[in-house]
Short mmCIF file of C-alpha atoms in Angstrom, two decimals:
data_model
loop_
_atom_site.label_atom_id
_atom_site.label_comp_id
_atom_site.label_asym_id
_atom_site.label_seq_id
_atom_site.Cartn_x
_atom_site.Cartn_y
_atom_site.Cartn_z
CA MET A 1 13.10 32.12 -176.01
CA ARG A 2 9.47 32.81 -177.15
CA PHE A 3 7.14 31.78 -174.30
CA CYS A 4 3.28 31.61 -174.72
CA TYR A 5 0.62 31.98 -171.99
CA ALA A 6 -0.47 28.45 -172.06
CA ALA A 7 3.16 27.22 -171.41
CA SER A 8 3.63 29.68 -168.70
CA LEU A 9 0.45 28.62 -167.07
CA ALA A 10 1.55 24.87 -167.19
CA LEU A 11 4.85 25.76 -165.47
CA ALA A 12 3.32 27.87 -162.69
CA LEU A 13 1.02 25.10 -161.91
CA LEU A 14 3.99 22.70 -161.10
CA PHE A 15 4.22 24.00 -157.45
CA SER A 16 5.93 21.68 -155.04
CA SER A 17 3.53 20.11 -152.40
CA ALA A 18 5.52 21.97 -149.69
CA TRP A 19 4.73 25.23 -151.19
CA GLN A 20 1.18 24.44 -151.92
CA THR A 21 0.70 23.47 -148.33
CA SER A 22 2.24 26.78 -146.99
CA ALA A 23 0.37 28.87 -149.34
CA VAL A 24 -3.04 27.36 -148.40
CA ALA A 25 -2.39 27.14 -144.54
CA ALA A 26 -0.72 30.60 -144.19
CA LYS A 27 -2.71 33.57 -142.79
CA TYR A 28 -1.42 36.82 -144.09
CA GLN A 29 -0.96 40.18 -142.31
CA THR A 30 0.04 43.46 -143.71
CA GLU A 31 2.01 46.27 -142.05
CA SER A 32 1.34 49.27 -144.02
CA ASP A 33 3.28 52.57 -144.71
CA VAL A 34 6.56 51.73 -143.11
CA PRO A 35 9.09 54.29 -143.66
CA TYR A 36 12.29 52.89 -145.09
CA ARG A 37 14.18 56.18 -144.85
CA GLU A 38 14.83 57.87 -141.61
CA GLY A 39 16.46 61.01 -140.26
CA ASP A 40 15.83 64.69 -139.57
CA SER A 41 17.09 65.74 -143.07
CA LEU A 42 14.18 64.01 -144.91
CA THR A 43 12.34 66.32 -147.30
CA ASP A 44 8.47 66.34 -147.07
CA TYR A 45 8.41 64.49 -150.40
CA GLU A 46 10.69 61.67 -149.04
CA GLN A 47 8.58 61.37 -145.92
CA GLU A 48 5.52 60.99 -148.26
CA ARG A 49 6.78 58.58 -150.74
CA CYS A 50 9.47 56.50 -149.01
CA LYS A 51 7.21 54.01 -147.60
CA LEU A 52 6.61 50.40 -147.98
CA ASP A 53 4.08 47.62 -146.99
CA VAL A 54 5.04 44.24 -145.81
CA TYR A 55 2.51 41.52 -146.74
CA TYR A 56 3.61 38.38 -144.98
CA PRO A 57 2.57 34.96 -143.67
CA ALA A 58 1.87 35.26 -140.10
CA ASP A 59 2.99 32.53 -137.67
CA THR A 60 5.59 31.29 -140.33
CA LYS A 61 9.35 31.33 -139.77
CA ASN A 62 12.22 31.72 -142.35
CA PHE A 63 9.79 32.48 -145.16
CA THR A 64 10.96 33.92 -148.50
CA THR A 65 10.22 37.60 -149.53
CA VAL A 66 9.91 39.28 -152.84
CA VAL A 67 10.54 43.13 -152.95
CA TRP A 68 8.10 44.41 -155.56
CA PHE A 69 8.37 47.74 -157.39
CA HIS A 70 5.38 49.30 -159.21
CA GLY A 71 5.44 50.50 -162.62
CA GLY A 72 4.44 53.89 -164.10
CA GLY A 73 7.25 55.16 -166.09
CA LEU A 74 9.06 56.60 -163.10
CA THR A 75 6.54 59.34 -163.17
CA GLY A 76 3.50 57.63 -161.47
CA GLY A 77 1.96 54.61 -159.75
CA ARG A 78 1.58 53.37 -156.13
CA LYS A 79 2.64 50.37 -154.22
CA SER A 80 0.27 47.28 -154.13
CA VAL A 81 0.69 43.51 -154.14
CA PRO A 82 -0.12 41.99 -157.44
CA LYS A 83 -2.89 39.41 -157.47
CA GLY A 84 -0.43 36.85 -158.99
CA LEU A 85 1.94 37.15 -155.91
CA GLN A 86 -0.73 37.00 -153.16
CA SER A 87 -1.03 33.97 -150.86
CA LYS A 88 1.88 32.13 -152.42
CA GLY A 89 3.74 30.99 -149.33
CA PHE A 90 6.16 34.01 -149.31
CA ALA A 91 6.06 37.66 -148.30
CA VAL A 92 5.82 40.68 -150.59
CA VAL A 93 7.33 44.00 -149.74
CA THR A 94 5.78 46.56 -151.98
CA VAL A 95 7.39 49.91 -152.35
CA ASN A 96 6.71 53.60 -153.18
CA TYR A 97 9.53 55.73 -154.45
CA ARG A 98 9.95 59.25 -155.36
CA LEU A 99 8.85 60.14 -158.95
CA SER A 100 9.97 62.31 -161.81
CA PRO A 101 9.63 65.30 -162.39
CA LYS A 102 9.66 66.18 -158.59
CA VAL A 103 13.03 64.39 -158.56
CA LYS A 104 15.47 63.34 -161.17
CA ALA A 105 17.72 60.36 -161.64
CA PRO A 106 19.28 58.79 -159.54
CA ALA A 107 16.79 59.56 -156.60
CA TYR A 108 14.27 56.80 -157.54
CA ILE A 109 17.20 54.24 -157.92
CA GLU A 110 18.47 55.37 -154.60
CA ASP A 111 15.14 54.84 -153.02
CA ALA A 112 14.88 51.36 -154.46
CA ALA A 113 18.20 50.41 -153.09
CA ALA A 114 17.16 51.91 -149.69
CA ALA A 115 13.92 49.77 -149.63
CA ILE A 116 15.84 46.61 -150.52
CA ALA A 117 18.41 47.47 -147.90
CA TRP A 118 15.56 47.91 -145.34
CA THR A 119 14.26 44.66 -146.12
CA PHE A 120 17.61 42.81 -145.67
CA LYS A 121 17.99 44.60 -142.27
CA ASN A 122 14.36 44.11 -141.15
CA ILE A 123 12.57 41.12 -142.63
CA GLN A 124 13.87 38.81 -139.93
CA ARG A 125 11.59 40.66 -137.26
CA PHE A 126 8.61 39.51 -139.41
CA GLY A 127 9.83 35.95 -139.64
CA GLY A 128 11.53 36.19 -142.91
CA ASP A 129 14.88 34.81 -143.88
CA PRO A 130 17.23 37.62 -145.13
CA ASN A 131 19.02 35.08 -147.19
CA LYS A 132 15.97 34.48 -149.47
CA ILE A 133 15.09 37.99 -150.68
CA PHE A 134 14.07 38.26 -154.30
CA VAL A 135 13.49 41.66 -156.20
CA SER A 136 10.91 41.98 -158.91
CA GLY A 137 8.72 44.57 -160.46
CA SER A 138 6.96 45.60 -163.58
CA SER A 139 7.78 48.26 -166.34
CA ALA A 140 9.62 51.02 -164.42
CA GLY A 141 9.73 48.54 -161.46
CA GLY A 142 11.47 46.10 -163.65
CA TYR A 143 14.02 48.79 -164.53
CA LEU A 144 14.72 49.41 -160.89
CA THR A 145 14.95 45.66 -160.19
CA SER A 146 17.58 45.30 -162.87
CA ILE A 147 19.72 48.55 -162.21
CA VAL A 148 19.97 47.95 -158.47
CA GLY A 149 20.57 44.25 -158.88
CA LEU A 150 23.27 44.46 -161.42
CA ASP A 151 25.00 47.82 -160.56
CA LYS A 152 26.30 47.02 -157.08
CA ARG A 153 27.17 50.64 -156.08
CA TRP A 154 23.51 51.19 -155.10
CA LEU A 155 23.30 48.64 -152.42
CA ALA A 156 26.98 49.09 -151.52
CA ALA A 157 25.95 52.55 -150.22
CA HIS A 158 24.08 50.62 -147.52
CA GLU A 159 26.90 48.11 -146.94
CA ILE A 160 25.02 45.28 -148.73
CA ASP A 161 26.41 43.27 -151.49
CA ALA A 162 23.97 43.04 -154.33
CA ASN A 163 24.88 39.32 -154.79
CA LYS A 164 23.07 38.53 -151.51
CA ILE A 165 19.87 39.06 -153.52
CA ALA A 166 18.46 35.49 -154.11
CA GLY A 167 17.17 36.36 -157.53
CA LEU A 168 16.05 39.21 -159.92
CA ALA A 169 12.75 39.02 -161.86
CA PRO A 170 12.19 42.05 -163.92
CA LEU A 171 8.89 42.15 -166.04
CA SER A 172 9.02 44.27 -169.04
CA GLY A 173 11.61 46.54 -167.71
CA HIS A 174 14.06 48.70 -169.53
CA ALA A 175 17.60 47.16 -170.06
CA PHE A 176 18.88 50.34 -171.58
CA THR A 177 18.65 53.71 -169.89
CA HIS A 178 15.06 54.36 -169.00
CA PHE A 179 13.26 56.77 -171.35
CA THR A 180 12.29 58.96 -168.39
CA ILE A 181 15.97 59.57 -167.67
CA ARG A 182 16.48 60.42 -171.31
CA SER A 183 13.72 62.79 -171.16
CA GLU A 184 15.14 64.42 -168.07
CA ARG A 185 18.18 65.11 -170.20
CA GLY A 186 16.24 66.47 -173.13
CA LEU A 187 16.61 63.50 -175.24
CA GLY A 188 14.07 61.94 -177.46
CA TYR A 189 11.80 59.11 -176.35
CA ASN A 190 13.18 56.56 -178.80
CA GLN A 191 16.85 57.68 -178.68
CA ALA A 192 18.46 54.52 -177.19
CA ILE A 193 21.36 54.87 -174.83
CA ILE A 194 23.42 52.59 -172.84
CA ASP A 195 25.30 54.35 -170.07
CA ASP A 196 25.91 53.88 -166.57
CA LEU A 197 22.29 54.09 -165.66
CA ALA A 198 21.37 51.16 -168.02
CA PRO A 199 21.20 47.68 -166.52
CA ALA A 200 22.89 46.22 -169.67
CA TYR A 201 26.01 48.40 -168.92
CA HIS A 202 26.45 46.48 -165.73
CA ALA A 203 26.05 42.85 -167.09
CA ARG A 204 28.17 40.63 -165.11
CA GLN A 205 29.04 36.86 -164.83
CA ASP A 206 28.46 36.80 -161.02
CA ALA A 207 24.96 38.31 -160.99
CA PRO A 208 22.28 36.86 -159.06
CA PRO A 209 19.86 34.30 -160.81
CA MET A 210 17.67 36.28 -163.21
CA ILE A 211 14.56 35.96 -165.45
CA LEU A 212 13.92 38.63 -168.00
CA VAL A 213 10.40 38.69 -169.08
CA THR A 214 8.78 40.78 -171.73
CA GLY A 215 5.47 40.89 -173.68
CA ASP A 216 5.16 39.95 -177.34
CA ARG A 217 7.86 41.91 -179.34
CA GLU A 218 5.16 43.21 -181.70
CA LEU A 219 2.84 44.32 -178.75
CA ASP A 220 5.10 45.44 -175.96
CA MET A 221 6.56 48.94 -175.82
CA LEU A 222 8.99 49.55 -178.68
CA GLY A 223 12.30 47.78 -178.26
CA ARG A 224 11.48 46.35 -175.04
CA TYR A 225 11.91 42.72 -176.07
CA GLU A 226 15.11 43.48 -177.98
CA GLU A 227 16.71 45.39 -175.00
CA ASN A 228 16.08 42.47 -172.77
CA ALA A 229 17.29 40.03 -175.26
CA TYR A 230 20.48 42.07 -175.70
CA LEU A 231 21.08 41.97 -171.88
CA TRP A 232 20.34 38.28 -171.86
CA ARG A 233 22.89 37.67 -174.54
CA MET A 234 25.52 39.72 -172.83
CA LEU A 235 25.01 37.75 -169.54
CA LYS A 236 25.12 34.43 -171.43
CA GLY A 237 28.36 35.57 -173.15
CA LEU A 238 29.95 36.59 -169.90
CA GLY A 239 29.35 32.98 -168.66
CA ASN A 240 26.14 33.64 -166.49
CA LYS A 241 24.40 30.26 -166.50
CA GLN A 242 21.34 31.35 -164.33
CA VAL A 243 19.62 33.80 -166.70
CA GLU A 244 16.56 33.07 -168.76
CA LEU A 245 14.65 35.21 -171.32
CA TYR A 246 10.85 34.78 -171.88
CA GLU A 247 8.71 36.59 -174.36
CA MET A 248 4.94 36.32 -173.56
CA GLY A 249 3.54 35.86 -177.00
CA GLY A 250 0.28 37.47 -177.60
CA PHE A 251 0.50 39.81 -174.48
CA ASP A 252 1.13 43.67 -174.65
CA HIS A 253 3.02 45.67 -172.14
CA GLY A 254 0.36 45.76 -169.29
CA GLY A 255 -0.86 42.35 -170.15
CA THR A 256 2.38 40.80 -169.20
CA VAL A 257 2.03 41.15 -165.49
CA ASP A 258 -0.35 38.49 -164.74
CA PRO A 259 1.37 35.65 -166.77
CA GLY A 260 4.65 37.13 -165.80
CA CYS A 261 3.83 36.83 -162.07
CA GLN A 262 3.20 33.06 -162.58
CA LEU A 263 6.84 32.91 -163.82
CA VAL A 264 8.15 34.96 -160.82
CA VAL A 265 6.38 32.37 -158.43
CA LYS A 266 8.06 29.41 -160.24
CA PHE A 267 11.38 31.17 -160.13
CA VAL A 268 11.09 32.03 -156.48
CA GLN A 269 10.10 28.48 -155.75
CA LYS A 270 13.15 26.99 -157.63
CA TYR A 271 15.83 29.20 -156.08
CA SER A 272 14.21 29.03 -152.63
CA ALA A 273 14.29 25.25 -152.71
CA ALA A 274 17.90 25.49 -154.08
CA ASP A 275 19.09 27.30 -150.93
#
């Protein structure tokens, strides 16, 4: 599905009146640098990076939450709440994770799973509903979203079923094995691999609702649209009826975030209301 900015804007403006009211009325607070890993055995680097911020609507009960993973190729980046997800009536848990080359796969995947697990176990004390937790992220964050959401072993390590995630919304993330992981193995940047660290390897019929969003296939990173189109086709072929593919015509890799967040908002609204 080729999707232009004008169409995405039109969709994003179709907010329900309830969501509009809560977004306008809610006053937001942020609890910063909350550790999501604990214990005496943590390394200095884990203590530094394994932290998250909870940006949430105060005095609101049973709100929805989006766990957001930043981009940066698994080698850089820091947690922040994208402007397009601010003051939308739901909370955003934004996460730092360890980075290559200080660590190698699957350390950052394990961190992503730990942060999601922390959210399931703790969001209720902020007023959130643990049954309405979505996961999203851009670029490397999109990859982490997909691999943890589709490969159930990462959350199973925390005794959480990945199918409890209300929805997955990766923006311009790898569906094949991430290029940084390939680099860690001494492989070339453009040598495509689908192994057990590829989201596409774990396509399954019973996955949570999912939107796959990329930039224009001619402007986004090489093969990014095609990888996501492959994952979309595999999910559809397996009988998954809750997956959609969006190509943001005219937008490059970084430019996909703002219009992509509009789609994330509508996706969250749709499946929160469905519950």
